[in-house]
Amino acid sequence: MKEEMAEYFPLSEMEDSEKQTCSHSSLIPIKSRKKGGLITMPFIIANEALESVASYGLLPNMTNYLMGEYRMGFTTTQNLLFFWSASTNFLPIVGAAVADSYLGRFLTIGLGSIFSFLGSAVLWLTAMIPKARPPACNQTGQACKSTTGPQYMLLVFSFLLLSIGAGGIRPCSLAFGANQFDKGGSDPNKQTVLESFFAWYYTSSVVSVLIALTGIVYLQDRLGWKIGFGVPAILMFLSALFFFLASPFYIKQKVRSNVFASFIRVIVVAFKNRKLHYPNQNSDYHHKNGSGPQVPTEKLRFLNKACIIRSPEDVKPNGVSANPWNLCTVEQVEELKALIRVVPLWSTGIMISINLSQSSFPLLQAQSMNRHLTKGFQIPAGSFGMFLMIALTIWVLLYDCVMLPLASKIKGRPVRLKPIVRMGLGIFVSCMSMVVSGIIEHIRRRRAISEGLLNNSQGLVEMSAMWLIIPNSLNGIAEALNAIGATEFYYSELPKSMSSIASALLGLGMAVANLLASVVLSAVDKYTKGEGKESWISSNINKGHYEYYYWLLALMTGFNLLYFVVCCWLYGPSVDVDVTMRMMEPSDDEDEDEDEDKDDLPQKNKSTPDLNSC
């Protein structure tokens, strides 16, 4: 997979960095210093890895911090975490657009690193400064003081800074690293080195998340919040430091336009031309210079009016539109149509992301269960999410290295599941995960009540927390099937010029899912409690009915599976091509506009590492 991805980057746009500067913002050419190459790889990987360890290490135990130190209710805590996750997943899309259109990738990553450090430092200060959070409850029977407005705003401000930082680093890091090997020429070792970079990058991503879910969480549990938040702040500082240390050696490519502006133009021009009649001749449609006459498809026909030539003056002698806000090309129209067509299928993945975002429920479950592996060691409650990563990794390895080769050998021909099939299987497995989670919680709650722990949510139930490995593993398999399948589906169905959009769709779905998860949670809390009636999602896990909430999510996922089947039927046959081969095909835009972004790299979801190299 990584070998073919190397073809996705333009390797001939820039001249030798010894002859001219590679930065769009530099004014003085650097003639004596060689730019890019292997020397930059450790700094870029360290920047991304340290940011991942720090940021992913903050989330698992954040429920305990907010409920314990800020005395927030469970619903308020979970909603705040939903909004934080939503902004963290949405801002990388904004960061990618800003990097492509205005700042460039170097400056965007640099600013993101600074914001990440500031966010972690502010969060650390909330633990260090007593007045930054509510005072401890006294023992005189007086009511505990609640969180003040300034204290709450300081906490939210730290979350916002962390989200902005992630929005700058995550969408640009991998592509910026690949730019360092884009020095022109025909170096025979270039692709091998680039493949090595990809391998180290993805390996560091997986290792970083595992370290965050074990090491950072362990520090928070054992040494408290001051150390538990101080270490991530130090890692964020080192992340920014390592990145800027190598600044003189980076290749800093110029800013390029992105496809988002093209979509806006198509919509605006189609609205302007809404009263025009459809032409009878194909030549009345404006097509990309050199591509030959093309006719727009009949699907979503109203958008075709954006590429109708109203007068000869609309097109310059060289075949380019005189005013891009008055006339678009057939290719631009078809790109927008392709995006609109995949949106319904994209929306079916939101439900899986809602299921995966329920991080606080497993945390409270694990805290109330026996987590000991030996008499002297127990797994931190916030570390059970690592089993999702482990299951995901094992599944990808088994699928690519065992199942497919074995099936191909038995059949005597290459065997593979279409991406759209894997998407559906992922939804089904996610539904089963919620069912199993509800069953485990139902058993746990019954035991807690029978042991007299109804009013003691901190009591330990005589039940092994290892049962939670099952739903976590199912979630990992579901994400491996759906997320990787969806990414391949987007890249096979969307034009290659829209690769940046294809890479952003998964993160956008996660952001929408976090917002919808907050709506679902608030609705359940509102409509399941009343006078003398405890909410399903009560802060007291033994009084609530978390199993009902899990089964509600399972029911919603079941309906989502039916919706997925309908969307597949409406979409029709999908393109059955090897995505890696499609990524090697030259883009239609390469010969027309030097400002077209030709060096985007698919932005991988942190939780879906590419392990196809086996």
Coordinates of C-alpha atoms in Angstrom, one line a residue, residues 45-550:
I45 CA 7.7 11.7 13.4
A46 CA 8.7 12.9 16.9
N47 CA 6.4 15.9 16.5
E48 CA 3.4 13.8 15.6
A49 CA 4.2 10.9 18.0
L50 CA 4.6 13.2 21.1
E51 CA 1.5 15.1 20.3
S52 CA -0.5 11.9 20.0
V53 CA 0.9 10.5 23.3
A54 CA 0.0 13.7 25.1
S55 CA -3.4 14.4 23.6
Y56 CA -4.7 10.8 23.6
G57 CA -3.5 10.3 27.1
L58 CA -5.7 13.1 28.4
L59 CA -9.1 11.8 27.3
P60 CA -9.5 8.4 29.0
N61 CA -9.4 9.6 32.6
M62 CA -11.0 13.1 31.9
T63 CA -14.4 11.8 33.1
N64 CA -12.8 11.1 36.6
Y65 CA -11.2 14.6 36.6
L66 CA -14.3 16.5 35.8
M67 CA -16.7 14.5 38.0
G68 CA -14.2 14.4 40.9
E69 CA -12.4 17.8 40.8
Y70 CA -15.2 19.9 39.2
R71 CA -18.1 17.8 40.6
M72 CA -19.9 17.8 37.3
G73 CA -22.8 15.5 36.8
F74 CA -22.3 12.5 34.5
T75 CA -24.4 14.0 31.6
T76 CA -22.7 17.4 31.8
T77 CA -19.3 15.7 31.8
Q78 CA -20.1 13.4 28.9
N79 CA -21.5 16.3 26.9
L80 CA -18.5 18.4 27.5
L81 CA -16.2 15.6 26.3
F82 CA -18.5 15.0 23.3
F83 CA -18.1 18.7 22.3
W84 CA -14.3 18.5 22.8
S85 CA -14.0 15.4 20.6
A86 CA -16.3 17.0 18.0
S87 CA -14.1 20.1 17.7
T88 CA -10.9 17.9 17.7
N89 CA -12.3 15.9 14.8
F90 CA -13.7 18.8 12.9
L91 CA -10.8 21.3 13.1
P92 CA -8.4 19.2 11.1
I93 CA -10.6 19.8 8.1
V94 CA -10.3 23.5 8.7
G95 CA -6.6 23.1 9.3
A96 CA -6.2 21.3 5.9
A97 CA -8.1 24.0 4.1
V98 CA -6.0 26.8 5.8
A99 CA -2.8 25.0 5.1
D100 CA -3.6 24.5 1.4
S101 CA -5.0 28.0 0.8
Y102 CA -3.2 30.4 3.1
L103 CA -0.4 29.4 5.5
G104 CA 1.2 26.3 4.0
R105 CA 1.9 23.1 5.9
F106 CA 5.0 24.1 7.8
L107 CA 3.4 27.1 9.4
T108 CA 0.2 25.3 10.1
I109 CA 2.0 22.5 11.9
G110 CA 4.1 24.9 13.8
L111 CA 1.2 27.0 15.0
G112 CA -0.7 23.7 15.8
S113 CA 2.2 22.6 18.0
I114 CA 2.2 25.9 19.9
F115 CA -1.5 25.8 20.5
S116 CA -1.3 22.1 21.7
F117 CA 1.4 23.0 24.2
L118 CA -0.5 26.1 25.4
G119 CA -3.7 23.9 25.8
S120 CA -1.9 21.2 27.8
A121 CA -0.2 23.9 29.9
V122 CA -3.5 25.6 30.8
L123 CA -5.0 22.2 31.6
W124 CA -2.0 21.4 33.9
L125 CA -2.5 24.8 35.6
T126 CA -6.1 23.8 36.5
A127 CA -4.6 20.9 38.5
M128 CA -1.7 23.0 40.0
I129 CA -3.6 26.1 41.1
P130 CA -6.2 25.3 43.8
K131 CA -8.4 28.4 42.9
A132 CA -8.6 27.2 39.3
R133 CA -11.2 24.6 40.4
P134 CA -13.8 24.3 43.1
P135 CA -12.5 23.9 46.7
A136 CA -12.7 20.5 48.3
C137 CA -15.9 19.7 50.2
N138 CA -15.6 20.2 54.0
Q139 CA -16.9 17.7 56.5
T140 CA -19.3 20.1 58.4
G141 CA -22.4 19.2 56.4
Q142 CA -22.4 22.3 54.3
A143 CA -23.1 22.0 50.6
C144 CA -20.1 21.7 48.3
K145 CA -19.3 24.8 46.3
S146 CA -20.0 24.4 42.6
T147 CA -17.7 25.4 39.7
T148 CA -17.7 29.2 39.0
G149 CA -17.9 30.7 35.6
P150 CA -14.2 31.7 35.3
Q151 CA -13.1 28.2 36.5
Y152 CA -15.4 26.6 33.9
M153 CA -14.2 28.9 31.1
L154 CA -10.5 28.2 31.9
L155 CA -11.2 24.5 31.6
V156 CA -13.0 24.9 28.3
F157 CA -10.3 27.3 27.0
S158 CA -7.7 24.5 27.5
F159 CA -9.8 22.1 25.6
L160 CA -10.3 24.6 22.8
L161 CA -6.5 25.2 22.5
L162 CA -5.9 21.5 22.3
S163 CA -8.5 21.1 19.6
I164 CA -6.9 23.9 17.6
G165 CA -3.5 22.4 17.9
A166 CA -4.8 19.0 16.7
G167 CA -6.4 20.8 13.8
G168 CA -3.1 22.1 12.7
I169 CA -0.9 19.0 13.2
R170 CA -2.9 16.0 12.2
P171 CA -4.1 16.9 8.7
C172 CA -0.7 18.1 7.6
S173 CA 2.0 16.1 9.3
L174 CA 2.1 13.0 7.0
A175 CA 1.9 15.0 3.8
F176 CA 4.5 17.5 5.0
G177 CA 6.8 14.6 5.8
A178 CA 6.4 13.2 2.3
N179 CA 7.1 16.7 0.9
Q180 CA 10.6 16.4 2.3
F181 CA 11.4 13.7 -0.3
D182 CA 10.0 15.8 -3.2
K183 CA 13.2 17.3 -4.6
G184 CA 12.8 16.5 -8.2
G185 CA 15.1 14.4 -10.3
S186 CA 15.0 10.6 -10.7
D187 CA 16.6 9.2 -7.6
P188 CA 16.0 5.4 -7.7
N189 CA 16.0 5.2 -3.9
K190 CA 13.4 7.9 -3.5
Q191 CA 10.4 5.6 -3.4
T192 CA 12.1 3.2 -1.0
V193 CA 12.9 6.0 1.4
L194 CA 9.4 7.3 1.2
E195 CA 8.0 3.8 1.9
S196 CA 10.3 3.7 5.0
F197 CA 8.9 7.0 6.2
F198 CA 5.3 5.8 5.8
A199 CA 6.1 2.6 7.8
W200 CA 7.8 4.5 10.6
Y201 CA 5.0 7.1 10.7
Y202 CA 2.2 4.6 11.0
T203 CA 4.0 2.5 13.4
S204 CA 4.7 5.5 15.6
S205 CA 1.0 6.4 15.4
V206 CA -0.1 3.0 16.8
V207 CA 2.6 2.9 19.4
S208 CA 1.8 6.5 20.5
V209 CA -1.9 5.7 21.2
L210 CA -1.0 2.5 23.1
I211 CA 1.5 4.4 25.2
A212 CA -1.1 7.1 25.9
L213 CA -3.7 4.6 26.9
T214 CA -1.3 2.8 29.3
G215 CA 1.6 5.0 30.4
I216 CA -0.1 8.4 30.7
V217 CA -3.3 6.9 32.3
Y218 CA -1.1 4.9 34.7
L219 CA 0.7 8.1 35.8
Q220 CA -2.7 9.8 36.4
D221 CA -4.0 6.9 38.5
R222 CA -0.8 6.5 40.6
L223 CA 0.7 9.9 40.9
G224 CA -2.3 12.2 40.6
W225 CA -3.4 14.9 38.2
K226 CA -0.4 17.3 38.7
I227 CA 2.0 14.7 37.4
G228 CA -0.6 13.1 35.0
F229 CA -1.2 16.5 33.3
G230 CA 2.3 17.8 33.7
V231 CA 3.9 15.0 31.7
P232 CA 1.6 15.6 28.6
A233 CA 2.5 19.3 28.8
I234 CA 6.2 18.5 28.7
L235 CA 5.6 16.2 25.8
M236 CA 3.7 18.9 23.9
F237 CA 6.6 21.3 24.5
L238 CA 9.1 18.7 23.2
S239 CA 6.8 18.1 20.2
A240 CA 7.0 21.8 19.2
L241 CA 10.7 22.1 20.0
F242 CA 11.7 19.1 17.9
F243 CA 9.6 20.4 14.9
F244 CA 11.1 23.9 14.9
L245 CA 14.7 22.6 15.5
A246 CA 14.7 21.2 12.0
S247 CA 13.2 24.3 10.3
P248 CA 16.3 25.1 8.3
F249 CA 16.3 21.6 6.8
Y250 CA 12.6 21.5 5.7
I251 CA 11.3 21.7 2.2
K252 CA 8.5 24.2 2.5
Q253 CA 6.3 24.1 -0.6
K254 CA 4.2 27.0 -1.7
V255 CA 0.5 27.4 -0.9
R256 CA -1.9 25.8 -3.4
S257 CA -5.6 26.2 -4.0
N258 CA -8.0 23.5 -2.8
V259 CA -11.1 21.9 -4.2
F260 CA -13.5 23.5 -1.6
A261 CA -13.4 26.8 -3.5
S262 CA -14.4 24.9 -6.7
F263 CA -17.5 23.5 -5.0
I264 CA -18.6 26.9 -4.0
R265 CA -18.1 28.3 -7.5
V266 CA -20.2 25.5 -9.0
I267 CA -23.1 26.2 -6.6
V268 CA -22.9 29.9 -7.1
V269 CA -22.7 29.7 -10.9
A270 CA -25.5 27.1 -11.1
F271 CA -27.7 29.5 -9.1
K272 CA -26.8 32.4 -11.4
N273 CA -27.7 30.3 -14.5
R274 CA -30.8 28.7 -13.0
K275 CA -33.0 30.3 -15.7
L276 CA -30.9 29.1 -18.6
H277 CA -32.2 26.4 -20.9
Y278 CA -30.1 23.2 -21.3
P279 CA -28.2 23.3 -24.6
N280 CA -28.7 20.8 -27.4
Q281 CA -25.1 20.7 -28.5
N282 CA -22.3 19.2 -26.4
S283 CA -19.9 22.0 -27.5
D284 CA -22.1 24.4 -25.4
Y285 CA -20.7 22.9 -22.2
H286 CA -17.3 24.2 -21.0
H287 CA -14.8 21.5 -20.4
K288 CA -11.2 21.5 -19.1
N289 CA -8.7 22.7 -21.6
G290 CA -7.2 19.7 -23.5
S291 CA -9.6 17.1 -22.1
G292 CA -11.9 17.1 -25.2
P293 CA -15.6 17.8 -25.3
Q294 CA -17.5 16.2 -22.4
V295 CA -21.1 16.1 -21.5
P296 CA -22.2 16.3 -17.9
T297 CA -24.2 13.3 -16.5
E298 CA -28.0 13.5 -16.1
K299 CA -27.8 12.9 -12.3
L300 CA -28.3 16.1 -10.3
R301 CA -29.0 17.8 -13.6
F302 CA -29.6 21.2 -12.1
L303 CA -25.8 21.6 -11.4
N304 CA -25.1 21.2 -15.1
K305 CA -26.1 24.9 -15.6
A306 CA -22.9 25.9 -14.0
C307 CA -20.9 24.7 -17.1
I308 CA -23.1 26.2 -19.8
I309 CA -21.3 28.6 -22.1
R310 CA -23.6 31.6 -22.4
S311 CA -21.4 33.6 -24.9
P312 CA -18.0 33.1 -26.6
E313 CA -16.6 35.9 -24.4
D314 CA -16.9 33.6 -21.4
V315 CA -14.0 31.5 -22.6
K316 CA -10.5 32.9 -23.2
P317 CA -8.6 31.9 -26.4
N318 CA -6.5 29.4 -24.4
G319 CA -9.7 27.6 -23.4
V320 CA -9.8 28.9 -19.7
S321 CA -12.9 30.5 -18.2
A322 CA -12.7 34.3 -18.3
N323 CA -14.4 34.5 -14.9
P324 CA -14.5 31.3 -12.8
W325 CA -17.5 32.8 -10.9
N326 CA -19.5 32.9 -14.1
L327 CA -18.5 29.6 -15.8
C328 CA -17.2 26.3 -14.4
T329 CA -16.0 23.2 -16.2
V330 CA -17.8 19.9 -16.7
E331 CA -15.2 18.3 -14.5
Q332 CA -15.8 20.7 -11.6
V333 CA -19.6 19.9 -11.8
E334 CA -19.0 16.2 -11.9
E335 CA -16.7 16.4 -8.8
L336 CA -19.4 18.0 -6.8
K337 CA -21.9 15.5 -8.0
A338 CA -19.6 12.6 -6.9
L339 CA -19.4 14.1 -3.5
I340 CA -23.1 14.6 -3.1
R341 CA -23.7 11.0 -4.2
V342 CA -21.5 9.5 -1.5
V343 CA -22.9 11.6 1.3
P344 CA -25.8 9.2 2.1
L345 CA -23.4 6.3 2.4
W346 CA -21.0 8.5 4.4
S347 CA -23.8 9.3 6.9
T348 CA -24.2 5.6 7.6
G349 CA -20.8 5.5 9.4
I350 CA -21.9 8.2 11.9
M351 CA -23.7 5.6 14.0
I352 CA -20.6 3.6 14.5
S353 CA -18.7 6.7 15.6
I354 CA -21.5 7.4 18.1
N355 CA -21.0 3.9 19.6
L356 CA -17.2 4.4 19.7
S357 CA -17.5 7.8 21.4
Q358 CA -19.1 6.3 24.6
S359 CA -15.8 6.4 26.5
S360 CA -17.2 7.4 29.9
F361 CA -19.5 4.4 30.3
P362 CA -16.8 1.7 30.0
L363 CA -14.6 3.8 32.3
L364 CA -17.2 3.8 35.1
Q365 CA -17.9 0.1 34.5
A366 CA -14.3 -0.8 34.7
Q367 CA -13.8 1.2 37.9
S368 CA -16.5 -0.8 39.7
M369 CA -15.1 -4.2 38.6
N370 CA -12.1 -6.3 39.6
R371 CA -9.2 -5.2 37.3
H372 CA -6.4 -7.2 38.8
L373 CA -4.2 -9.3 36.6
T374 CA -2.1 -10.3 39.6
K375 CA -2.4 -9.5 43.3
G376 CA 0.0 -6.6 42.9
F377 CA -1.1 -5.2 39.6
Q378 CA -4.4 -4.1 38.1
I379 CA -5.1 -2.5 34.7
P380 CA -6.1 1.2 35.0
A381 CA -9.7 1.7 34.2
G382 CA -8.9 4.2 31.5
S383 CA -6.6 1.8 29.7
F384 CA -9.2 -0.7 28.6
G385 CA -9.5 1.3 25.3
M386 CA -6.1 -0.2 24.3
F387 CA -7.9 -3.5 23.6
L388 CA -9.8 -1.8 20.8
M389 CA -6.5 -0.8 19.2
I390 CA -5.0 -4.2 19.7
A391 CA -8.1 -5.9 18.2
L392 CA -8.1 -3.5 15.3
T393 CA -4.4 -4.2 14.6
I394 CA -4.7 -8.0 14.9
W395 CA -7.8 -8.0 12.6
V396 CA -6.1 -6.0 9.9
L397 CA -3.1 -8.3 10.0
L398 CA -5.2 -11.4 9.9
Y399 CA -7.4 -10.1 7.2
D400 CA -4.6 -8.9 4.9
C401 CA -2.0 -11.6 5.7
V402 CA -4.0 -14.7 6.4
M403 CA -7.7 -14.6 5.4
L404 CA -7.3 -13.0 1.9
P405 CA -4.2 -15.1 0.8
L406 CA -5.9 -18.3 2.1
A407 CA -9.2 -17.5 0.3
S408 CA -7.3 -16.6 -2.8
K409 CA -5.4 -19.9 -2.7
I410 CA -8.6 -21.9 -2.2
K411 CA -10.4 -20.1 -5.0
G412 CA -7.4 -20.1 -7.3
R413 CA -7.9 -16.4 -8.0
P414 CA -7.5 -13.1 -6.1
V415 CA -10.3 -12.7 -3.5
R416 CA -11.2 -9.5 -1.8
L417 CA -14.3 -8.0 -0.1
K418 CA -15.5 -4.9 -1.7
P419 CA -15.2 -1.8 0.5
I420 CA -18.9 -1.3 0.6
V421 CA -19.4 -4.9 1.9
R422 CA -16.9 -4.3 4.7
M423 CA -18.7 -1.1 5.6
G424 CA -21.9 -3.0 6.1
L425 CA -20.2 -5.8 8.1
G426 CA -18.6 -3.1 10.3
I427 CA -22.1 -1.7 11.1
F428 CA -23.3 -5.2 12.0
V429 CA -20.4 -5.9 14.3
S430 CA -20.8 -2.5 16.0
C431 CA -24.5 -3.5 16.7
M432 CA -23.3 -6.7 18.3
S433 CA -20.8 -4.8 20.4
M434 CA -23.6 -2.7 21.9
V435 CA -25.7 -5.7 22.6
V436 CA -22.8 -7.5 24.4
S437 CA -22.0 -4.3 26.3
G438 CA -25.6 -4.1 27.6
I439 CA -25.6 -7.8 28.6
I440 CA -22.3 -7.4 30.6
E441 CA -23.7 -4.2 32.3
H442 CA -26.9 -6.0 33.1
I443 CA -25.0 -8.8 34.9
R444 CA -22.7 -6.3 36.6
R445 CA -25.6 -4.2 38.0
R446 CA -27.5 -7.2 39.3
R447 CA -24.4 -8.4 41.1
A448 CA -23.8 -4.9 42.5
I449 CA -27.3 -4.8 43.9
S450 CA -27.1 -8.3 45.3
E451 CA -23.9 -7.3 47.1
G452 CA -25.6 -4.3 48.7
L453 CA -23.9 -1.6 46.6
L454 CA -27.0 0.1 45.2
N455 CA -26.2 3.4 46.9
N456 CA -22.4 3.0 46.7
S457 CA -21.2 3.7 43.2
Q458 CA -17.6 3.5 44.3
G459 CA -18.0 -0.1 45.6
L460 CA -16.1 -2.9 43.9
V461 CA -18.3 -5.7 42.4
E462 CA -17.0 -9.2 42.5
M463 CA -16.8 -9.5 38.7
S464 CA -13.8 -9.5 36.5
A465 CA -13.3 -6.4 34.3
M466 CA -11.8 -8.6 31.7
W467 CA -15.3 -9.2 30.4
L468 CA -15.0 -5.6 29.0
I469 CA -12.3 -6.8 26.6
I470 CA -15.1 -8.5 24.5
P471 CA -17.0 -5.3 23.5
N472 CA -13.8 -3.4 23.1
S473 CA -12.5 -6.0 20.7
L474 CA -15.7 -6.0 18.8
N475 CA -15.5 -2.2 18.5
G476 CA -12.0 -2.6 17.2
I477 CA -13.1 -5.1 14.5
A478 CA -16.1 -2.9 13.6
E479 CA -13.9 0.2 13.1
A480 CA -11.3 -1.8 11.1
L481 CA -14.1 -3.0 8.8
N482 CA -16.1 0.2 8.4
A483 CA -13.4 2.9 8.7
I484 CA -10.9 1.3 6.4
G485 CA -13.6 0.1 4.0
A486 CA -15.2 3.6 3.9
T487 CA -11.8 5.2 3.2
E488 CA -11.2 2.9 0.3
F489 CA -14.7 3.5 -0.9
Y490 CA -14.3 7.2 -1.0
Y491 CA -11.0 7.0 -2.8
S492 CA -12.4 4.6 -5.4
E493 CA -15.6 6.6 -6.0
L494 CA -14.4 10.1 -5.9
P495 CA -12.1 11.6 -8.6
K496 CA -8.4 11.6 -7.7
S497 CA -8.5 15.4 -7.7
M498 CA -10.8 15.1 -4.7
S499 CA -8.4 13.1 -2.6
S500 CA -8.2 15.8 0.1
I501 CA -12.0 15.5 0.4
A502 CA -11.9 11.7 0.6
S503 CA -9.3 11.9 3.4
A504 CA -11.5 14.5 5.4
L505 CA -14.8 12.6 5.2
L506 CA -14.0 10.1 8.0
G507 CA -12.9 12.8 10.4
L508 CA -16.0 14.9 9.5
G509 CA -18.2 11.9 10.3
M510 CA -16.6 11.5 13.7
A511 CA -17.2 15.2 14.5
V512 CA -20.9 15.0 13.5
A513 CA -21.2 11.8 15.6
N514 CA -19.8 13.5 18.7
L515 CA -22.5 16.2 18.4
L516 CA -25.3 13.8 17.8
A517 CA -24.1 11.6 20.7
S518 CA -24.5 14.6 22.9
V519 CA -28.0 15.1 21.7
V520 CA -28.9 11.4 22.2
L521 CA -27.4 11.4 25.7
S522 CA -29.2 14.6 26.7
A523 CA -32.5 13.2 25.4
V524 CA -32.1 9.9 27.2
D525 CA -31.3 11.8 30.5
K526 CA -34.3 14.1 30.1
Y527 CA -36.9 11.5 29.2
T528 CA -35.9 8.7 31.5
K529 CA -35.9 10.5 34.8
G530 CA -38.7 12.0 36.8
E531 CA -40.0 12.4 40.4
G532 CA -38.5 9.5 42.3
K533 CA -37.2 7.9 39.1
E534 CA -33.5 7.6 38.4
S535 CA -32.2 8.5 34.9
W536 CA -30.8 5.6 32.8
I537 CA -27.5 7.4 32.8
S538 CA -27.4 8.4 36.5
S539 CA -24.0 9.4 38.0
N540 CA -24.6 6.5 40.3
I541 CA -23.9 3.6 37.9
N542 CA -25.7 1.1 40.2
K543 CA -28.9 3.2 40.3
G544 CA -28.9 3.9 36.6
H545 CA -29.6 1.5 33.7
Y546 CA -26.6 1.8 31.5
E547 CA -27.6 -1.5 29.9
Y548 CA -30.8 0.1 28.6
Y549 CA -28.7 2.9 27.0
Y550 CA -26.5 0.4 25.3

